[in-house]
Short mmCIF file of C-alpha atoms in Angstrom, two decimals:
data_model
loop_
_atom_site.label_atom_id
_atom_site.label_comp_id
_atom_site.label_asym_id
_atom_site.label_seq_id
_atom_site.Cartn_x
_atom_site.Cartn_y
_atom_site.Cartn_z
CA MET L 6 75.81 126.68 99.64
CA ARG L 7 78.61 127.12 97.11
CA ILE L 8 80.82 124.02 97.19
CA GLY L 9 84.26 123.92 95.55
CA VAL L 10 86.11 120.83 94.31
CA PRO L 11 89.71 121.72 93.42
CA ARG L 12 91.98 119.43 91.45
CA GLU L 13 94.32 117.50 93.74
CA ILE L 14 97.92 118.64 93.27
CA LYS L 15 99.73 116.30 95.65
CA SER L 16 102.20 114.08 93.76
CA GLY L 17 100.49 111.00 92.33
CA GLU L 18 97.07 111.96 93.68
CA ASN L 19 94.42 111.02 91.12
CA ARG L 20 91.33 110.95 93.33
CA ILE L 21 88.63 113.62 93.41
CA ALA L 22 86.41 114.61 96.33
CA LEU L 23 83.07 114.28 94.49
CA THR L 24 81.75 112.02 91.75
CA PRO L 25 79.23 113.23 89.17
CA SER L 26 76.45 111.32 90.95
CA ALA L 27 77.32 113.08 94.22
CA VAL L 28 77.25 116.43 92.44
CA HIS L 29 73.80 115.52 91.10
CA ASP L 30 72.60 114.89 94.68
CA LEU L 31 74.01 118.18 95.94
CA ARG L 32 72.51 120.11 93.03
CA ALA L 33 69.14 118.48 93.73
CA ALA L 34 69.41 119.78 97.30
CA GLY L 35 69.86 123.31 95.95
CA HIS L 36 73.62 123.76 96.23
CA ASP L 37 76.01 125.15 93.60
CA VAL L 38 79.06 123.02 92.84
CA PHE L 39 82.25 124.40 91.29
CA VAL L 40 84.62 121.75 89.91
CA GLU L 41 88.10 122.70 88.75
CA ALA L 42 88.73 121.78 85.12
CA GLY L 43 90.42 118.39 84.84
CA ALA L 44 89.90 117.53 88.52
CA GLY L 45 88.24 114.20 87.72
CA ALA L 46 90.53 113.06 84.92
CA GLY L 47 92.67 110.85 87.15
CA SER L 48 89.57 108.96 88.28
CA SER L 49 88.21 108.71 84.70
CA PHE L 50 85.56 111.42 85.16
CA ALA L 51 85.48 114.00 82.35
CA ASP L 52 84.54 117.65 82.75
CA SER L 53 81.52 116.89 80.57
CA ASP L 54 80.34 114.32 83.14
CA PHE L 55 80.19 117.06 85.76
CA ARG L 56 78.62 119.62 83.43
CA ALA L 57 75.87 117.13 82.61
CA VAL L 58 74.75 117.10 86.26
CA GLY L 59 74.90 120.87 86.70
CA ALA L 60 78.40 121.56 87.99
CA ARG L 61 80.25 124.68 86.92
CA ILE L 62 83.70 123.96 85.49
CA VAL L 63 86.10 126.64 86.74
CA ASP L 64 89.77 127.37 87.35
CA ALA L 65 91.56 126.68 90.63
CA ALA L 66 91.06 130.19 91.98
CA ALA L 67 87.29 130.01 91.53
CA ALA L 68 87.07 126.53 93.04
CA TRP L 69 88.59 127.98 96.22
CA ASN L 70 87.70 131.67 96.29
CA ASP L 71 84.10 131.60 95.06
CA CYS L 72 83.01 128.91 97.50
CA GLU L 73 82.03 128.68 101.17
CA LEU L 74 82.85 124.96 101.50
CA VAL L 75 85.80 123.27 99.79
CA VAL L 76 85.91 119.47 99.73
CA LYS L 77 89.18 117.73 98.89
CA VAL L 78 90.90 114.40 99.25
CA LYS L 79 94.31 115.36 100.65
CA GLU L 80 95.58 118.11 102.92
CA PRO L 81 96.31 121.51 101.36
CA GLN L 82 99.69 121.68 99.68
CA PRO L 83 101.98 124.73 100.15
CA ALA L 84 100.85 126.16 96.80
CA GLU L 85 97.27 126.15 98.15
CA TYR L 86 97.92 127.86 101.49
CA ALA L 87 97.19 131.27 99.97
CA PHE L 88 93.60 130.14 99.27
CA LEU L 89 92.87 129.48 102.95
CA ARG L 90 90.76 132.14 104.68
CA GLU L 91 88.66 132.59 107.81
CA ASP L 92 85.24 132.42 106.12
CA LEU L 93 86.03 129.09 104.43
CA THR L 94 85.20 125.57 105.62
CA LEU L 95 87.63 122.91 104.41
CA PHE L 96 86.60 119.24 104.54
CA THR L 97 89.35 116.76 103.63
CA TYR L 98 91.92 114.34 104.99
CA LEU L 99 94.31 116.45 107.09
CA HIS L 100 96.65 114.12 109.05
CA LEU L 101 98.02 117.18 110.84
CA ALA L 102 100.05 115.26 113.41
CA ALA L 103 102.53 114.52 110.62
CA SER L 104 102.63 118.10 109.27
CA PRO L 105 103.50 121.07 111.48
CA GLU L 106 103.72 123.28 108.36
CA CYS L 107 100.15 122.57 107.26
CA THR L 108 98.92 122.94 110.84
CA GLN L 109 100.51 126.39 111.11
CA ALA L 110 99.06 127.45 107.74
CA LEU L 111 95.55 126.45 108.80
CA VAL L 112 95.88 128.21 112.16
CA LYS L 113 97.26 131.38 110.61
CA SER L 114 94.48 131.59 108.02
CA GLY L 115 91.58 131.23 110.46
CA VAL L 116 89.94 128.57 108.26
CA THR L 117 87.65 125.92 109.72
CA ALA L 118 89.34 122.62 108.85
CA ILE L 119 87.47 119.35 109.36
CA GLY L 120 89.50 116.17 108.93
CA TYR L 121 87.88 113.06 107.52
CA GLU L 122 90.20 110.90 109.60
CA THR L 123 88.99 112.22 113.00
CA VAL L 124 85.23 112.03 112.41
CA GLU L 125 84.40 109.39 115.01
CA LEU L 126 81.18 107.55 115.83
CA PRO L 127 80.15 106.77 119.46
CA ASP L 128 81.46 103.21 119.12
CA GLY L 129 84.93 104.54 118.30
CA SER L 130 84.80 103.69 114.59
CA LEU L 131 86.10 106.12 111.98
CA PRO L 132 83.58 106.07 109.11
CA LEU L 133 85.49 108.34 106.74
CA LEU L 134 88.88 106.72 107.31
CA THR L 135 87.64 103.13 107.11
CA PRO L 136 87.21 102.81 103.31
CA MET L 137 90.68 104.20 102.58
CA SER L 138 92.21 102.06 105.34
CA GLU L 139 90.65 98.99 103.75
CA ILE L 140 92.08 99.89 100.34
CA ALA L 141 95.51 100.79 101.74
CA GLY L 142 95.59 97.49 103.63
CA ARG L 143 94.81 95.47 100.51
CA LEU L 144 97.38 97.42 98.51
CA ALA L 145 100.01 96.90 101.21
CA SER L 146 100.18 93.17 100.58
CA GLN L 147 100.09 93.68 96.82
CA VAL L 148 102.94 96.21 96.80
CA GLY L 149 104.81 94.10 99.34
CA ALA L 150 104.68 91.12 96.99
CA TRP L 151 105.88 93.36 94.15
CA ALA L 152 108.72 94.83 96.21
CA LEU L 153 109.91 91.35 97.20
CA GLN L 154 110.69 90.61 93.56
CA ALA L 155 114.39 90.83 92.69
CA ALA L 156 113.76 93.44 90.00
CA SER L 157 112.24 95.70 92.68
CA GLY L 158 115.21 95.29 95.02
CA GLY L 159 113.66 92.56 97.13
CA ARG L 160 114.75 89.09 98.20
CA GLY L 161 113.29 87.37 95.17
CA VAL L 162 110.66 85.54 97.22
CA LEU L 163 107.39 84.35 95.69
CA PHE L 164 104.63 85.37 98.11
CA GLY L 165 102.82 82.03 98.16
CA GLY L 166 105.80 79.77 97.51
CA ILE L 167 105.27 76.52 95.61
CA ALA L 168 105.30 72.82 96.49
CA GLY L 169 108.44 72.10 98.46
CA VAL L 170 109.40 75.79 98.88
CA GLU L 171 108.18 77.88 101.82
CA PRO L 172 106.09 81.01 101.23
CA ALA L 173 106.98 84.54 102.29
CA ARG L 174 106.89 85.30 106.00
CA VAL L 175 104.64 88.33 106.50
CA VAL L 176 104.30 90.27 109.76
CA VAL L 177 101.37 92.69 110.13
CA ILE L 178 101.59 95.14 113.04
CA GLY L 179 98.11 96.34 113.94
CA ALA L 180 94.88 94.40 113.44
CA GLY L 181 92.49 97.27 112.78
CA ASN L 182 90.80 97.90 109.44
CA ALA L 183 93.99 98.39 107.42
CA GLY L 184 95.80 95.50 109.07
CA THR L 185 92.90 93.09 108.68
CA HIS L 186 92.59 93.84 104.97
CA ALA L 187 96.35 93.44 104.52
CA ILE L 188 96.02 90.04 106.20
CA ASP L 189 93.09 89.13 103.92
CA VAL L 190 95.21 89.61 100.81
CA ALA L 191 98.37 88.09 102.27
CA VAL L 192 96.48 84.94 103.33
CA GLY L 193 94.74 84.78 99.97
CA MET L 194 98.11 84.91 98.20
CA GLY L 195 99.39 82.03 100.33
CA ALA L 196 101.85 83.83 102.62
CA GLU L 197 102.72 82.71 106.14
CA VAL L 198 101.16 85.51 108.24
CA THR L 199 101.77 86.64 111.82
CA ALA L 200 99.59 89.44 113.19
CA PHE L 201 100.35 91.62 116.21
CA ASP L 202 98.05 93.87 118.23
CA LYS L 203 97.66 95.06 121.82
CA ASN L 204 93.91 94.49 121.80
CA PRO L 205 92.97 90.87 122.64
CA ALA L 206 89.52 91.32 121.07
CA ARG L 207 91.08 92.08 117.69
CA LEU L 208 93.32 89.06 117.92
CA ARG L 209 90.33 86.87 118.80
CA HIS L 210 88.52 88.22 115.76
CA LEU L 211 91.45 87.21 113.56
CA LEU L 212 91.54 83.76 115.10
CA GLU L 213 87.82 83.29 114.46
CA ARG L 214 88.19 84.60 110.91
CA TYR L 215 91.30 82.73 109.79
CA GLY L 216 91.77 79.86 112.21
CA ASN L 217 95.32 78.51 112.14
CA ARG L 218 96.11 80.24 108.84
CA VAL L 219 97.26 83.31 110.83
CA ARG L 220 99.37 83.38 113.98
CA THR L 221 98.03 85.99 116.41
CA LEU L 222 100.37 87.46 119.02
CA MET L 223 100.23 90.23 121.58
CA ALA L 224 102.52 93.08 120.59
CA THR L 225 105.18 92.76 123.28
CA THR L 226 108.59 94.28 122.51
CA THR L 227 110.71 91.13 122.48
CA VAL L 228 108.27 88.92 120.56
CA LEU L 229 107.63 91.63 117.96
CA GLU L 230 111.35 92.24 117.50
CA ALA L 231 112.07 88.55 116.86
CA ALA L 232 109.25 88.32 114.31
CA VAL L 233 110.34 91.48 112.48
CA ILE L 234 113.93 90.30 112.14
CA ALA L 235 112.79 86.92 110.74
CA ALA L 236 110.23 88.42 108.32
CA ASP L 237 110.39 88.82 104.56
CA LEU L 238 107.70 91.54 104.65
CA VAL L 239 106.60 93.77 107.54
CA ILE L 240 103.42 95.83 107.19
CA GLY L 241 102.92 98.65 109.71
CA ALA L 242 99.22 99.36 110.18
CA VAL L 243 99.09 101.12 113.54
CA LEU L 244 96.64 103.98 114.13
CA VAL L 245 96.17 106.37 117.04
CA PRO L 246 93.31 108.64 115.84
CA GLY L 247 94.51 112.20 115.33
CA ALA L 248 97.94 111.55 116.85
CA ARG L 249 101.35 110.67 115.50
CA ALA L 250 101.86 106.94 114.95
CA PRO L 251 104.12 105.24 117.51
CA ARG L 252 107.53 104.10 116.24
CA LEU L 253 107.52 100.33 116.71
CA VAL L 254 110.37 99.12 114.48
CA THR L 255 113.76 100.66 115.20
CA ASN L 256 116.67 101.44 112.92
CA GLU L 257 118.76 98.87 114.78
CA GLN L 258 116.18 96.13 114.21
CA VAL L 259 116.07 96.89 110.48
CA SER L 260 119.86 96.56 110.37
CA ARG L 261 119.43 92.91 111.43
CA MET L 262 116.69 92.01 108.95
CA LYS L 263 117.26 89.78 105.92
CA ARG L 264 118.86 91.26 102.83
CA GLY L 265 116.07 92.30 100.48
CA SER L 266 113.33 92.23 103.12
CA VAL L 267 110.52 94.77 102.66
CA LEU L 268 108.75 97.14 105.05
CA VAL L 269 105.47 98.80 104.01
CA ASP L 270 104.32 101.65 106.27
CA ILE L 271 100.58 102.27 105.97
CA ALA L 272 100.86 104.63 108.97
CA ILE L 273 103.08 107.08 107.08
CA ASP L 274 100.18 109.58 106.78
CA GLN L 275 100.44 109.91 110.56
CA GLY L 276 104.24 110.05 110.60
CA GLY L 277 105.00 106.36 110.19
CA CYS L 278 105.51 103.48 112.63
CA PHE L 279 109.06 102.55 111.55
CA GLU L 280 111.94 104.70 112.78
CA ASP L 281 113.40 105.12 109.29
CA SER L 282 110.10 105.85 107.53
CA ARG L 283 109.92 108.99 105.40
CA PRO L 284 107.16 109.93 102.95
CA THR L 285 107.50 108.73 99.36
CA THR L 286 105.41 109.14 96.23
CA HIS L 287 103.90 106.85 93.63
CA ASP L 288 106.57 108.04 91.19
CA LYS L 289 109.34 106.88 93.52
CA PRO L 290 107.71 104.66 96.14
CA THR L 291 110.68 102.85 97.69
CA TYR L 292 114.12 103.55 99.13
CA PRO L 293 116.81 101.39 100.77
CA VAL L 294 117.53 101.24 104.51
CA TYR L 295 120.55 99.07 105.24
CA SER L 296 119.79 96.04 103.04
CA SER L 297 115.97 96.35 103.29
CA VAL L 298 113.44 98.12 101.06
CA PHE L 299 111.02 100.68 102.52
CA TYR L 300 107.68 101.59 100.87
CA ALA L 301 106.04 104.66 102.47
CA VAL L 302 103.67 106.32 100.00
CA THR L 303 101.44 108.79 101.85
CA ASN L 304 98.44 108.41 99.55
CA MET L 305 98.41 104.70 98.75
CA PRO L 306 94.72 104.54 97.66
CA ALA L 307 95.51 106.99 94.85
CA ALA L 308 97.00 104.02 93.00
CA VAL L 309 93.43 102.82 92.37
CA PRO L 310 91.65 106.18 92.05
CA ARG L 311 88.40 105.04 90.49
CA THR L 312 87.74 102.55 93.28
CA SER L 313 89.05 104.90 95.98
CA THR L 314 87.07 107.93 94.83
CA SER L 315 83.80 106.02 94.76
CA ALA L 316 84.41 104.45 98.19
CA LEU L 317 85.39 107.77 99.73
CA VAL L 318 82.44 109.73 98.35
CA HIS L 319 79.96 107.10 99.51
CA ALA L 320 81.24 107.75 103.05
CA THR L 321 81.66 111.55 102.97
CA LEU L 322 78.54 112.63 101.08
CA PRO L 323 76.10 112.50 104.06
CA TYR L 324 78.45 114.75 106.05
CA ILE L 325 78.89 117.12 103.11
CA HIS L 326 75.10 117.40 102.91
CA ARG L 327 74.94 118.20 106.63
CA ILE L 328 77.55 120.96 106.42
CA ALA L 329 76.09 122.41 103.21
CA ARG L 330 72.54 122.39 104.55
CA SER L 331 73.13 124.36 107.73
CA GLY L 332 76.79 125.42 107.96
CA TRP L 333 79.57 123.82 109.95
CA GLU L 334 78.59 125.18 113.37
CA ALA L 335 75.00 123.94 113.20
CA GLY L 336 76.28 120.75 111.61
CA ILE L 337 78.60 119.84 114.47
CA LYS L 338 76.00 120.79 117.09
CA ALA L 339 73.65 118.26 115.49
CA ASP L 340 76.28 115.57 114.91
CA GLY L 341 78.83 114.72 117.59
CA ALA L 342 80.83 112.55 115.19
CA LEU L 343 81.31 115.50 112.84
CA ALA L 344 82.26 117.73 115.77
CA LEU L 345 85.18 115.41 116.52
CA GLY L 346 86.37 116.00 112.98
CA VAL L 347 87.12 119.69 113.54
CA ASN L 348 90.90 120.01 113.82
CA VAL L 349 91.33 123.78 113.46
CA ALA L 350 88.83 126.64 113.77
CA ALA L 351 89.15 130.42 114.20
CA GLY L 352 92.93 130.20 114.57
CA ALA L 353 92.77 127.54 117.30
CA VAL L 354 93.78 123.87 117.28
CA THR L 355 90.71 121.93 118.41
CA GLU L 356 92.16 118.42 118.04
CA GLU L 357 94.06 117.67 121.25
CA PRO L 358 96.53 115.06 119.87
CA VAL L 359 97.56 117.50 117.11
CA ALA L 360 98.10 120.33 119.62
CA ARG L 361 100.12 118.02 121.87
CA THR L 362 102.26 116.73 119.00
CA HIS L 363 103.22 120.22 117.83
CA GLY L 364 103.40 121.92 121.23
CA LEU L 365 100.49 124.25 120.43
CA PRO L 366 97.65 125.40 122.71
CA TYR L 367 94.57 123.19 122.63
CA THR L 368 91.11 124.77 122.53
CA PRO L 369 87.99 122.56 122.77
CA ILE L 370 85.64 123.16 119.86
CA ALA L 371 82.84 124.02 122.29
CA ASP L 372 84.91 126.99 123.50
CA VAL L 373 85.45 128.19 119.93
CA ILE L 374 81.73 128.14 119.20
CA SER L 375 80.78 129.84 122.44
#
């Protein structure tokens, strides 16, 4: 199969969908790989690194138009919609619940679009979302500590405090992969951490992992509201696979938070879990809401592209091999997890939460194939 790797054009996006070692594996399996010139520069991979393992270095048009399968990191940007077509398979993060425009473009084109974030194993885990969730969670505490500095607009609170001075109060909403990794870093930096979730098993896991270093609370409305208002930093790490994130922190609650408090929304890819969240970029990551600071970058792992690219490709490469070996239809028939990743095919929305969010008809993927 001919596999295209375009350069990512989303603001601040420095990751690439394949590493040279992954290209080597695909070439060894008999596939042709077309890498857009400069696509790996942000992750410190030179064009010569890809040439050395047999990739063809091409322009953007060839990376899209001359290939049957295009692998990316982020959803197509408006400038890329013209490349979408019905005989193309696109494999990338889509996060369509937060983007009616991209959803419509995919539907109109007839492309088969498989989203990394909705590939789901029988145990409910999300193998292609997990590595980026872990990185985003770790970054959330780091950028939260940075944003709390006075020069960044924050309260001027040292995350871990010092002898005789209390540390920052950190609230993490959601104890999944992203939330747990945010807690890891926050605890390691010495913050006072309170974690919320609706799943008792996740809270028990945190208690076993951290003991009394982390307060674990069920996410009831009144208790969550009190903790948010008292917090120095709130990290939103809520995920509903394929669907828009629920709004759990209201505008009114933010208006009562401390001056210079910080809110980091990891869920912004799925629309955000704070009422006032709106997407930001690495170039301009924060904005004020009342007297608080919001951080809502939609591609947080792009801040550490070398690490993120390697982690992502380790997870996606087996699925890329499956699609390239036999085509997407045979691939999803053989792999139920991959089948759940199909969001759009043949002009139909095959991911029910996306269809529901945008008021579009839902068509099961089995009906599309038949």
